Coordinates of C-alpha atoms and ligand atoms in Angstrom, one line a residue:
M1 CA 69.1 43.2 40.3
N2 CA 66.8 45.0 42.6
C3 CA 63.1 45.7 42.3
L4 CA 61.0 47.5 44.9
A5 CA 58.0 45.2 44.2
A6 CA 60.1 42.0 44.4
G7 CA 58.3 39.2 46.3
K8 CA 55.0 41.1 46.2
C9 CA 53.9 41.3 42.6
G10 CA 54.5 37.6 41.7
G11 CA 56.3 38.5 38.4
C12 CA 60.0 37.8 38.7
K13 CA 60.0 34.8 41.0
W14 CA 63.6 34.0 40.0
L15 CA 65.2 37.3 40.7
H16 CA 67.7 35.6 43.1
M17 CA 69.2 33.5 40.3
S18 CA 71.7 34.4 37.7
Y19 CA 70.4 34.2 34.1
E20 CA 72.7 31.2 33.4
E21 CA 71.3 29.4 36.4
Q22 CA 67.7 30.0 35.2
L23 CA 68.5 28.6 31.7
K24 CA 70.1 25.5 33.3
K25 CA 67.2 25.0 35.6
K26 CA 64.7 25.2 32.7
E27 CA 66.7 22.9 30.6
K28 CA 66.9 20.4 33.5
T29 CA 63.1 20.5 33.9
L30 CA 62.6 19.9 30.2
R31 CA 65.0 16.9 30.2
E32 CA 63.5 15.5 33.3
L33 CA 59.9 15.7 32.0
C34 CA 60.5 15.1 28.3
G35 CA 64.1 13.7 27.9
R36 CA 63.0 10.1 27.5
F37 CA 61.2 10.8 24.2
G38 CA 64.2 12.0 22.2
K39 CA 67.1 14.3 21.8
W40 CA 67.1 17.8 23.2
E41 CA 69.3 20.7 21.9
S42 CA 70.6 23.2 24.5
M43 CA 68.1 25.8 25.6
I44 CA 68.1 29.1 23.6
G45 CA 68.5 31.9 26.0
A46 CA 67.5 35.6 25.5
K47 CA 70.1 38.2 24.5
E48 CA 68.1 40.8 26.2
A49 CA 66.8 39.3 29.5
Y50 CA 65.3 42.6 30.7
H51 CA 62.4 44.8 29.5
Y52 CA 61.3 42.2 26.9
R53 CA 57.6 42.5 27.5
N54 CA 55.9 44.4 24.7
K55 CA 52.6 44.4 26.5
V56 CA 52.4 46.3 29.8
H57 CA 49.4 46.7 32.0
A58 CA 48.9 48.8 35.1
V59 CA 46.0 48.9 37.5
F60 CA 45.0 52.3 39.0
G61 CA 43.8 53.0 42.5
E62 CA 44.6 55.1 45.5
D63 CA 46.6 54.7 48.7
R64 CA 45.3 55.4 52.3
R65 CA 46.0 59.1 51.8
H66 CA 44.0 59.1 48.6
N67 CA 47.2 59.6 46.4
I68 CA 46.7 58.1 43.0
I69 CA 48.8 54.9 42.6
S70 CA 49.4 52.6 39.6
G71 CA 51.0 49.2 39.5
I72 CA 50.3 45.5 39.7
Y73 CA 48.0 43.5 41.9
E74 CA 49.7 41.6 44.7
E75 CA 49.6 38.0 43.8
N76 CA 46.2 36.5 44.5
T77 CA 44.8 39.7 46.0
H78 CA 43.2 42.9 44.8
H79 CA 45.8 45.0 46.7
I80 CA 47.8 47.2 44.4
V81 CA 51.6 47.1 44.6
P82 CA 52.8 50.5 43.3
V83 CA 55.2 49.9 40.3
D84 CA 56.8 52.7 38.3
S85 CA 59.4 50.6 36.5
C86 CA 59.6 46.9 36.0
L87 CA 62.6 44.8 35.0
L88 CA 60.5 42.9 32.5
E89 CA 58.4 45.6 30.9
N90 CA 59.2 47.8 28.0
E91 CA 60.6 51.0 29.5
K92 CA 58.8 53.5 27.3
A93 CA 55.5 51.8 28.2
D94 CA 56.3 52.2 31.9
A95 CA 57.1 55.8 31.4
I96 CA 53.8 56.5 29.6
I97 CA 51.9 54.9 32.5
V98 CA 53.7 57.2 35.0
T99 CA 52.9 60.2 32.8
V100 CA 49.2 59.3 32.6
R101 CA 49.1 59.0 36.4
N102 CA 50.8 62.3 36.9
M103 CA 48.4 64.0 34.5
M104 CA 45.4 62.7 36.3
K105 CA 45.6 65.2 39.1
S106 CA 45.6 68.3 36.9
F107 CA 42.8 66.9 34.8
R108 CA 40.8 66.0 37.9
L109 CA 40.5 62.4 36.9
R110 CA 40.0 59.9 39.8
P111 CA 41.1 56.3 39.8
Y112 CA 38.4 53.7 40.1
N113 CA 37.7 52.4 43.5
E114 CA 36.7 48.7 43.5
D115 CA 34.9 48.9 46.9
S116 CA 32.8 52.0 46.3
G117 CA 32.5 51.6 42.5
Y118 CA 33.3 55.3 42.0
G119 CA 36.1 56.8 39.9
L120 CA 37.0 56.7 36.2
V121 CA 40.4 55.3 35.5
R122 CA 40.7 51.5 36.0
H123 CA 43.7 50.4 34.0
V124 CA 46.1 51.6 31.4
L125 CA 47.4 49.1 28.8
V126 CA 50.4 49.9 26.6
R127 CA 51.4 47.7 23.6
T128 CA 54.5 48.4 21.7
G129 CA 55.7 47.2 18.3
F130 CA 59.3 45.9 18.6
H131 CA 60.3 46.5 15.0
S132 CA 57.8 49.2 14.0
G133 CA 58.2 51.3 17.1
E134 CA 54.5 51.9 17.1
I135 CA 52.9 52.4 20.5
M136 CA 49.2 52.0 21.5
V137 CA 47.8 53.4 24.8
V138 CA 44.5 51.9 25.9
L139 CA 42.8 53.9 28.7
V140 CA 40.4 51.6 30.4
L141 CA 37.7 53.8 31.9
T142 CA 34.3 53.2 33.6
S143 CA 32.7 55.7 31.3
P144 CA 32.9 56.4 27.5
I145 CA 33.5 60.1 28.3
L146 CA 36.9 61.3 29.1
P147 CA 36.6 64.9 30.4
S148 CA 38.8 67.5 28.5
K149 CA 39.5 64.7 26.1
N150 CA 41.3 66.8 23.5
N151 CA 43.5 68.6 26.0
F152 CA 44.4 65.3 27.7
I153 CA 45.4 63.7 24.4
K154 CA 47.4 66.8 23.4
A155 CA 49.2 66.8 26.8
L156 CA 50.0 63.1 26.6
L157 CA 51.3 63.3 23.1
K158 CA 53.5 66.3 24.0
E159 CA 55.2 64.2 26.7
H160 CA 55.3 61.1 24.5
P161 CA 55.3 61.9 20.8
E162 CA 56.2 58.3 20.1
I163 CA 52.6 57.2 20.9
T164 CA 50.9 56.3 17.6
T165 CA 47.4 55.5 18.8
I166 CA 45.2 56.1 21.8
V167 CA 42.1 54.0 22.5
L168 CA 39.4 54.4 25.1
N169 CA 38.0 51.1 26.4
V170 CA 34.9 51.1 28.5
N171 CA 34.8 48.7 31.4
D172 CA 31.8 49.5 33.6
R173 CA 31.2 46.1 35.0
I174 CA 32.2 44.5 38.4
T175 CA 34.7 42.2 37.0
S176 CA 38.4 41.2 37.3
M177 CA 38.7 41.3 33.5
V178 CA 40.9 44.2 32.4
L179 CA 39.1 45.2 29.1
G180 CA 35.5 45.8 28.4
E181 CA 33.6 45.2 25.2
K182 CA 33.1 48.8 24.0
E183 CA 35.9 50.8 22.4
K184 CA 36.5 54.3 21.0
V185 CA 39.5 55.3 19.1
L186 CA 40.7 58.7 20.4
Y187 CA 43.8 59.1 18.3
G188 CA 45.5 57.3 15.4
K189 CA 44.3 54.1 13.7
G190 CA 43.2 52.2 16.8
Y191 CA 45.8 49.4 16.5
I192 CA 49.5 49.0 16.0
E193 CA 51.4 46.7 13.6
D194 CA 54.6 44.8 14.1
T195 CA 56.8 42.6 12.0
L196 CA 57.6 39.0 13.0
C197 CA 59.9 36.8 10.8
G198 CA 59.4 39.3 7.9
K199 CA 55.6 39.4 8.0
V200 CA 53.4 42.2 9.3
F201 CA 50.9 41.6 12.1
R202 CA 48.1 43.8 13.4
I203 CA 47.8 44.1 17.2
S204 CA 44.7 45.6 18.7
S205 CA 43.9 46.0 22.4
R206 CA 42.6 42.5 22.7
S207 CA 44.6 40.5 20.2
F208 CA 46.7 37.7 21.4
Y209 CA 50.3 38.3 20.5
Q210 CA 53.4 36.8 22.0
V211 CA 54.9 39.1 24.6
N212 CA 58.6 38.6 24.0
P213 CA 59.1 39.5 20.3
M214 CA 62.8 38.7 20.0
Q215 CA 62.5 35.2 21.4
T216 CA 59.3 34.6 19.5
E217 CA 61.3 35.0 16.2
K218 CA 63.7 32.4 17.5
L219 CA 60.9 30.0 18.6
Y220 CA 59.1 30.3 15.2
G221 CA 62.4 30.0 13.4
K222 CA 63.0 26.7 15.2
A223 CA 59.5 25.5 14.4
L224 CA 60.0 26.2 10.7
E225 CA 63.5 24.7 10.7
Y226 CA 62.0 21.5 12.2
A227 CA 59.1 21.5 9.7
A228 CA 61.7 21.8 6.8
L229 CA 59.0 22.7 4.3
T230 CA 59.8 22.4 0.6
G231 CA 56.8 24.3 -0.9
K232 CA 54.8 21.2 -1.7
E233 CA 53.2 20.5 1.6
T234 CA 49.7 20.9 3.0
V235 CA 50.2 22.4 6.5
L236 CA 47.8 22.6 9.4
D237 CA 48.4 25.4 11.9
A238 CA 46.4 24.2 14.9
Y239 CA 45.6 26.6 17.8
C240 CA 46.7 29.3 15.4
G241 CA 45.7 32.4 17.4
T242 CA 46.1 35.4 15.0
G243 CA 47.6 33.2 12.4
T244 CA 51.3 34.1 13.0
I245 CA 52.9 30.7 12.6
G246 CA 50.8 29.7 9.6
I247 CA 51.3 33.0 7.8
I248 CA 55.1 32.8 8.4
A249 CA 55.0 29.2 7.1
S250 CA 52.8 29.9 4.1
G251 CA 55.6 31.0 1.8
H252 CA 57.2 27.6 2.2
A253 CA 54.1 25.5 1.7
K254 CA 51.6 24.7 -1.0
E255 CA 48.6 25.3 1.3
V256 CA 48.0 26.2 4.9
M257 CA 44.9 25.7 7.1
G258 CA 44.6 27.5 10.4
V259 CA 42.2 26.5 13.1
E260 CA 41.4 28.5 16.2
L261 CA 38.5 28.7 18.6
N262 CA 38.5 32.4 19.5
R263 CA 36.4 34.5 17.0
A264 CA 38.4 37.7 17.4
A265 CA 41.7 35.9 16.9
V266 CA 40.3 34.4 13.6
R267 CA 39.2 37.8 12.5
D268 CA 42.7 39.2 13.1
A269 CA 44.2 36.1 11.4
K270 CA 42.2 36.8 8.2
I271 CA 43.2 40.5 8.3
N272 CA 46.9 39.5 8.8
A273 CA 46.8 37.1 5.8
K274 CA 45.3 39.8 3.6
S275 CA 47.7 42.5 4.6
N276 CA 50.6 40.2 3.8
Y277 CA 49.0 39.3 0.4
I278 CA 48.8 35.6 1.3
K279 CA 46.4 33.6 -0.9
N280 CA 47.2 30.0 0.1
I281 CA 45.9 30.1 3.7
T282 CA 42.4 29.6 5.1
F283 CA 41.3 30.1 8.7
Y284 CA 38.6 28.1 10.4
E285 CA 36.9 29.2 13.6
R286 CA 36.5 25.8 15.2
D287 CA 37.6 23.6 18.1
A288 CA 40.9 22.1 17.0
G289 CA 39.9 18.6 18.1
E290 CA 36.6 18.6 16.3
F291 CA 38.2 20.1 13.2
M292 CA 40.9 17.3 13.2
M293 CA 38.2 14.6 13.6
Q294 CA 36.4 16.0 10.6
L295 CA 39.6 16.0 8.5
A296 CA 40.4 12.4 9.6
E297 CA 36.8 11.3 8.6
Q298 CA 37.3 13.0 5.2
K299 CA 40.6 11.3 4.9
A300 CA 42.1 14.7 4.1
R301 CA 45.7 15.0 3.2
V302 CA 47.9 16.9 5.7
D303 CA 51.6 16.6 5.5
V304 CA 52.7 18.7 8.4
V305 CA 50.9 19.7 11.6
L306 CA 52.2 22.7 13.5
M307 CA 50.5 22.9 16.8
D308 CA 50.7 25.4 19.6
P309 CA 48.0 24.5 22.2
P310 CA 47.4 26.5 25.5
R311 CA 48.8 25.4 28.8
A312 CA 46.4 22.5 29.2
G313 CA 47.9 20.9 26.1
S314 CA 46.0 19.1 23.4
D315 CA 43.2 16.7 23.8
E316 CA 42.3 13.1 22.9
A317 CA 40.0 14.2 20.0
F318 CA 42.9 16.1 18.4
L319 CA 45.7 13.7 19.0
S320 CA 43.7 10.5 18.1
S321 CA 42.6 12.2 14.8
A322 CA 46.1 13.4 14.2
V323 CA 47.4 9.9 14.3
K324 CA 44.7 8.8 11.9
L325 CA 45.6 11.6 9.5
K326 CA 49.2 10.5 9.6
P327 CA 51.0 13.7 8.8
Q328 CA 54.7 13.1 8.0
K329 CA 55.6 15.6 10.7
I330 CA 54.1 17.1 13.8
V331 CA 55.9 20.2 15.1
Y332 CA 54.6 20.8 18.7
I333 CA 55.1 24.2 20.4
S334 CA 54.4 24.0 24.0
C335 CA 54.2 26.5 26.9
N336 CA 53.9 23.7 29.5
P337 CA 56.4 20.8 29.6
K338 CA 54.0 18.7 31.8
T339 CA 51.3 18.6 29.2
L340 CA 53.9 18.3 26.5
A341 CA 55.2 15.1 28.2
R342 CA 51.7 13.7 28.4
D343 CA 51.0 14.4 24.7
L344 CA 54.4 13.2 23.6
G345 CA 53.7 10.0 25.6
Y346 CA 50.5 9.5 23.4
L347 CA 52.1 10.4 20.1
T348 CA 55.2 8.2 20.6
K349 CA 53.0 5.2 21.3
K350 CA 50.9 5.8 18.2
G351 CA 53.5 5.8 15.4
Y352 CA 55.5 8.9 16.0
R353 CA 59.1 9.4 17.0
M354 CA 60.5 12.5 18.5
T355 CA 63.5 13.5 16.5
R356 CA 64.5 16.8 18.1
G357 CA 63.4 19.3 20.7
V358 CA 64.6 22.6 22.1
G359 CA 63.6 25.0 24.8
V360 CA 63.4 28.7 24.0
D361 CA 63.4 31.1 26.9
M362 CA 60.5 33.4 26.3
F363 CA 60.1 34.5 29.9
P364 CA 63.4 35.3 31.7
W365 CA 63.2 35.7 35.5
T366 CA 60.1 33.6 35.7
S367 CA 59.7 29.8 35.8
S368 CA 57.7 29.6 32.6
I369 CA 59.1 27.2 30.0
E370 CA 58.5 27.2 26.2
A371 CA 59.7 24.4 24.0
V372 CA 59.3 23.2 20.4
V373 CA 59.5 19.5 19.4
C374 CA 59.7 17.7 16.1
L375 CA 57.9 14.4 15.7
K376 CA 58.2 12.2 12.6
L377 CA 55.9 9.5 11.4
I378 CA 57.5 6.1 11.6
S379 CA 56.8 4.3 8.3
E380 CA 55.4 0.8 8.5
G381 CA 58.7 -0.9 7.9
Q382 CA 60.4 1.4 10.3
T383 CA 57.7 0.7 12.9
S384 CA 58.6 -2.9 13.2
Q385 CA 62.3 -2.1 13.2
H386 CA 61.6 0.5 15.9
R387 CA 59.6 -2.1 17.9
N388 CA 62.4 -4.6 17.6
H389 CA 64.8 -2.0 18.7
I390 CA 62.7 -1.2 21.7
C391 CA 62.2 -4.9 22.5
K392 CA 66.0 -5.5 22.3
K393 CA 66.5 -2.7 24.9
Ligands
LIG401 N1 49.9 30.0 17.8 C1 49.5 31.3 18.3 C2 48.6 31.2 19.5 C3 48.9 30.2 20.6 S1 48.1 30.4 22.1 C4 50.7 32.2 18.5 O1 51.8 31.7 18.6 O2 50.5 33.4 18.5 C5 46.9 29.1 22.0 C6 45.7 29.4 21.2 O3 44.8 28.3 21.2 C7 44.8 30.6 21.7 O4 44.7 31.5 20.7 C8 43.5 29.9 22.1 O5 42.4 30.7 21.8 C9 43.5 28.7 21.2 N2 42.6 27.5 21.7 C10 42.5 27.1 22.9 N3 41.7 26.0 22.9 C11 41.4 25.7 21.6 C12 40.6 24.7 21.0 N4 40.1 23.7 21.7 N5 40.6 24.7 19.7 C13 41.2 25.7 18.9 N6 41.9 26.7 19.5 C14 42.0 26.7 20.8

């Protein structure tokens, strides 16, 4: 496969490899780092290895001849690599970004210039709903005023009637952050919705939402299969983001608690629970480690912990409290096999046994690896048997 920006944008580092080779390489890495803890199933590949990204972002600027360009920052620089279509990104989203760029000339809208600080259009972000087909366009501007706003919206919708909402985000600061704080809805409801494992989720400009929807369903499906809930359990969804995993699990559990540090994510999680008519879930805006320590102090009952920490993995506070709480099962979703190996090392020394694990390829053509692992509490009797077994080895 060819891409004009290959080697410059830093996205598809593995473009030179076949998809089968990529899966093998990822599986090998997982087995090398985490194979000693337990059995690994074969990696779950993507049916659609292209155009899977539901979130597409383009930065706007100009070339030496002052032509407007849009694309991706060259890795570790602020130099823009022009990109009109990307092998990973949703194709409609890419087309919308090109349309916005082409419209800018006739509407006399200038791209933002980082050096001079002049210009209006900084970025365009497009988010798409895989099942719903809804599309949100976020225009990130240096000012809350878009000249000829109504005509601009009309013209954009004429080209792309599939757009369901348009948002103006104001970013007037010198920052490498894409989105600013202030927002104005120009058209539609200001957010999109999508379905994941049968539940509906609201996605706004800033919400965290997994970028590969098809593979996310497989990942969450595996997490639920490993959790094997019967409807009687108290479940903790730790590092829950917008509550996706907990909400999907709630129909199979007695009660679910979700804990998440990010305020906006917790707000979205509460909205998501409400719109799915879920009554047995509560979200806490807290540090997961502190929350776990408190649960351990209170000797709370938690049967299953579902955890999905960021790349840095979990921390001592969380893991040491988890082993005190003694949930029967811990289902660990990880986006970094190195920190997964470290945390599995801890848990398997403190009374847990890894029963199964599997890699789910969420990011074809890149080296990123996602995995889910099931750990079970070794009961007291079993612990000594297990120790004997280890000693005999
Ligand atoms: N489970 C969610 C989100 C996973 S991303 C999903 O699949 O969509 C990891 C999440 O952990 C992020 O939302 C981040 O805000 C949160 N996080 C990071 N550090 C945390 C901490 N110390 N305590 C609680 N949440 C944390």
